[in-house]
């Protein structure tokens, strides 16, 4: 089965180049794209990623996704797993006020519907 992973994240860095380099190190093999500065906080740079994966079933997709994001950060608010009829298998949100470069991140793993 095919699944789509969508990520939206905000980084507290000074330049677009630093946002690109840090996001590439954090989101390995996902080809992150720096969209620009956040409209609500100009200290933050917005980064997105989108990639299609093939897994044998929902269980493998869920396990591999959770393992990937746990390596990035351990404190996720998880929504899922969702039933077969739902487009989103699992999603997670991370947010911090600490001195980390990653300030906020949301991911969604969607079942490819066609």
C-alpha positions as a Markdown table, in Angstrom:
| # | Residue | x | y | z |
|---|---|---|---|---|
| 1 | Unk | 0.0 | 0.0 | 0.0 |
| 2 | Unk | 1.1 | 3.6 | -0.6 |
| 3 | Unk | 1.1 | 6.2 | 2.1 |
| 4 | Unk | 1.8 | 9.9 | 2.0 |
| 5 | Unk | 3.8 | 11.6 | 4.7 |
| 6 | Unk | 3.3 | 15.3 | 5.1 |
| 7 | Unk | 5.3 | 17.5 | 7.5 |
| 8 | Unk | 5.1 | 21.1 | 8.5 |
| 9 | Unk | 7.7 | 22.5 | 10.9 |
| 10 | Unk | 9.0 | 25.8 | 12.2 |
| 11 | Unk | 12.7 | 26.4 | 13.1 |
| 12 | Unk | 14.2 | 29.2 | 15.2 |
| 13 | Unk | 17.2 | 30.0 | 13.1 |
| 14 | Unk | 18.6 | 33.2 | 11.7 |
| 15 | Unk | 18.7 | 32.5 | 7.9 |
| 16 | Unk | 17.0 | 30.5 | 5.2 |
| 17 | Unk | 20.2 | 28.6 | 4.6 |
| 18 | Unk | 20.4 | 27.5 | 8.2 |
| 19 | Unk | 16.8 | 26.4 | 8.1 |
| 20 | Unk | 17.5 | 24.3 | 5.0 |
| 21 | Unk | 20.6 | 22.7 | 6.5 |
| 22 | Unk | 19.1 | 21.9 | 9.9 |
| 23 | Unk | 15.9 | 20.5 | 8.3 |
| 24 | Unk | 17.9 | 18.3 | 6.0 |
| 25 | Unk | 19.8 | 16.9 | 9.0 |
| 26 | Unk | 16.6 | 16.4 | 11.0 |
| 27 | Unk | 14.3 | 15.1 | 8.2 |
| 28 | Unk | 16.7 | 12.7 | 6.5 |
| 29 | Unk | 15.7 | 11.4 | 3.1 |
| 30 | Unk | 12.6 | 13.6 | 2.9 |
| 31 | Unk | 13.9 | 16.6 | 0.8 |
| 32 | Unk | 12.6 | 19.4 | 3.0 |
| 33 | Unk | 11.6 | 22.7 | 1.4 |
| 34 | Unk | 12.0 | 26.1 | 3.2 |
| 35 | Unk | 8.8 | 28.0 | 2.5 |
| 36 | Unk | 9.8 | 31.3 | 4.2 |
| 37 | Unk | 9.4 | 33.1 | 7.5 |
| 38 | Unk | 6.4 | 32.5 | 9.6 |
| 39 | Unk | 3.7 | 35.2 | 9.2 |
| 40 | Unk | 3.0 | 35.1 | 13.0 |
| 41 | Unk | 6.6 | 35.1 | 14.3 |
| 42 | Unk | 9.3 | 36.3 | 12.0 |
| 43 | Unk | 12.0 | 34.6 | 14.0 |
| 44 | Unk | 10.7 | 31.2 | 12.7 |
| 45 | Unk | 11.3 | 29.6 | 9.3 |
| 46 | Unk | 8.6 | 27.3 | 7.9 |
| 47 | Unk | 9.7 | 24.0 | 6.4 |
| 48 | Unk | 7.5 | 21.4 | 4.6 |
| 49 | Unk | 8.2 | 17.9 | 3.4 |
| 50 | Unk | 6.1 | 15.5 | 1.4 |
| 51 | Unk | 7.0 | 12.0 | 0.4 |
| 52 | Unk | 5.2 | 8.8 | -0.7 |
| 53 | Unk | 6.1 | 5.5 | 1.0 |
| 54 | Unk | 5.2 | 1.9 | 0.3 |
| 55 | Unk | 4.4 | -0.4 | 3.3 |
| 56 | Unk | 2.8 | -3.8 | 3.4 |
| 57 | Unk | 0.0 | -2.7 | 5.7 |
| 58 | Unk | -1.1 | -0.1 | 8.2 |
| 59 | Unk | 0.7 | -1.8 | 11.0 |
| 60 | Unk | 4.1 | -1.5 | 9.3 |
| 61 | Unk | 3.4 | 2.1 | 8.2 |
| 62 | Unk | 2.5 | 3.1 | 11.8 |
| 63 | Unk | 5.5 | 1.4 | 13.3 |
| 64 | Unk | 8.0 | 2.8 | 10.9 |
| 65 | Unk | 6.5 | 6.3 | 11.1 |
| 66 | Unk | 6.5 | 6.3 | 14.9 |
| 67 | Unk | 10.0 | 5.0 | 15.0 |
| 68 | Unk | 11.2 | 7.8 | 12.6 |
| 69 | Unk | 9.6 | 10.6 | 14.6 |
| 70 | Unk | 10.7 | 9.2 | 18.0 |
| 71 | Unk | 14.3 | 9.6 | 16.9 |
| 72 | Unk | 13.6 | 13.3 | 16.2 |
| 73 | Unk | 11.8 | 14.0 | 19.4 |
| 74 | Unk | 10.2 | 12.0 | 22.2 |
| 75 | Unk | 7.4 | 14.4 | 23.3 |
| 76 | Unk | 4.7 | 14.1 | 20.5 |
| 77 | Unk | 1.0 | 14.5 | 21.0 |
| 78 | Unk | -0.2 | 11.6 | 18.9 |
| 79 | Unk | -3.6 | 11.2 | 17.1 |
| 80 | Unk | -4.2 | 7.7 | 15.8 |
| 81 | Unk | -4.1 | 5.1 | 14.6 |
| 82 | Unk | -7.3 | 5.8 | 12.7 |
| 83 | Unk | -9.6 | 3.2 | 11.3 |
| 84 | Unk | -9.4 | 2.1 | 7.6 |
| 85 | Unk | -12.1 | 4.4 | 6.4 |
| 86 | Unk | -10.2 | 7.5 | 7.6 |
| 87 | Unk | -7.6 | 9.0 | 5.2 |
| 88 | Unk | -5.2 | 9.8 | 8.0 |
| 89 | Unk | -3.6 | 6.8 | 9.6 |
| 90 | Unk | -1.7 | 8.7 | 12.3 |
| 91 | Unk | -0.7 | 12.3 | 13.0 |
| 92 | Unk | 1.5 | 14.0 | 15.6 |
| 93 | Unk | 2.3 | 17.5 | 16.9 |
| 94 | Unk | 5.3 | 18.7 | 18.8 |
| 95 | Unk | 5.7 | 22.2 | 20.3 |
| 96 | Unk | 8.3 | 23.7 | 22.7 |
| 97 | Unk | 9.2 | 27.0 | 24.3 |
| 98 | Unk | 12.8 | 25.8 | 25.1 |
| 99 | Unk | 15.9 | 26.8 | 23.3 |
| 100 | Unk | 15.6 | 24.1 | 20.7 |
| 101 | Unk | 15.9 | 25.0 | 17.0 |
| 102 | Unk | 12.8 | 22.9 | 16.2 |
| 103 | Unk | 10.0 | 24.9 | 17.8 |
| 104 | Unk | 6.9 | 23.3 | 16.3 |
| 105 | Unk | 6.2 | 20.3 | 14.0 |
| 106 | Unk | 3.2 | 18.5 | 12.7 |
| 107 | Unk | 3.2 | 15.3 | 10.6 |
| 108 | Unk | 0.4 | 13.3 | 9.0 |
| 109 | Unk | 0.6 | 9.9 | 7.5 |
| 110 | Unk | -2.2 | 9.5 | 5.0 |
| 111 | Unk | -3.4 | 6.4 | 3.2 |
| 112 | Unk | -3.1 | 6.9 | -0.5 |
| 113 | Unk | -6.7 | 6.6 | -1.8 |
| 114 | Unk | -6.0 | 5.7 | -5.3 |
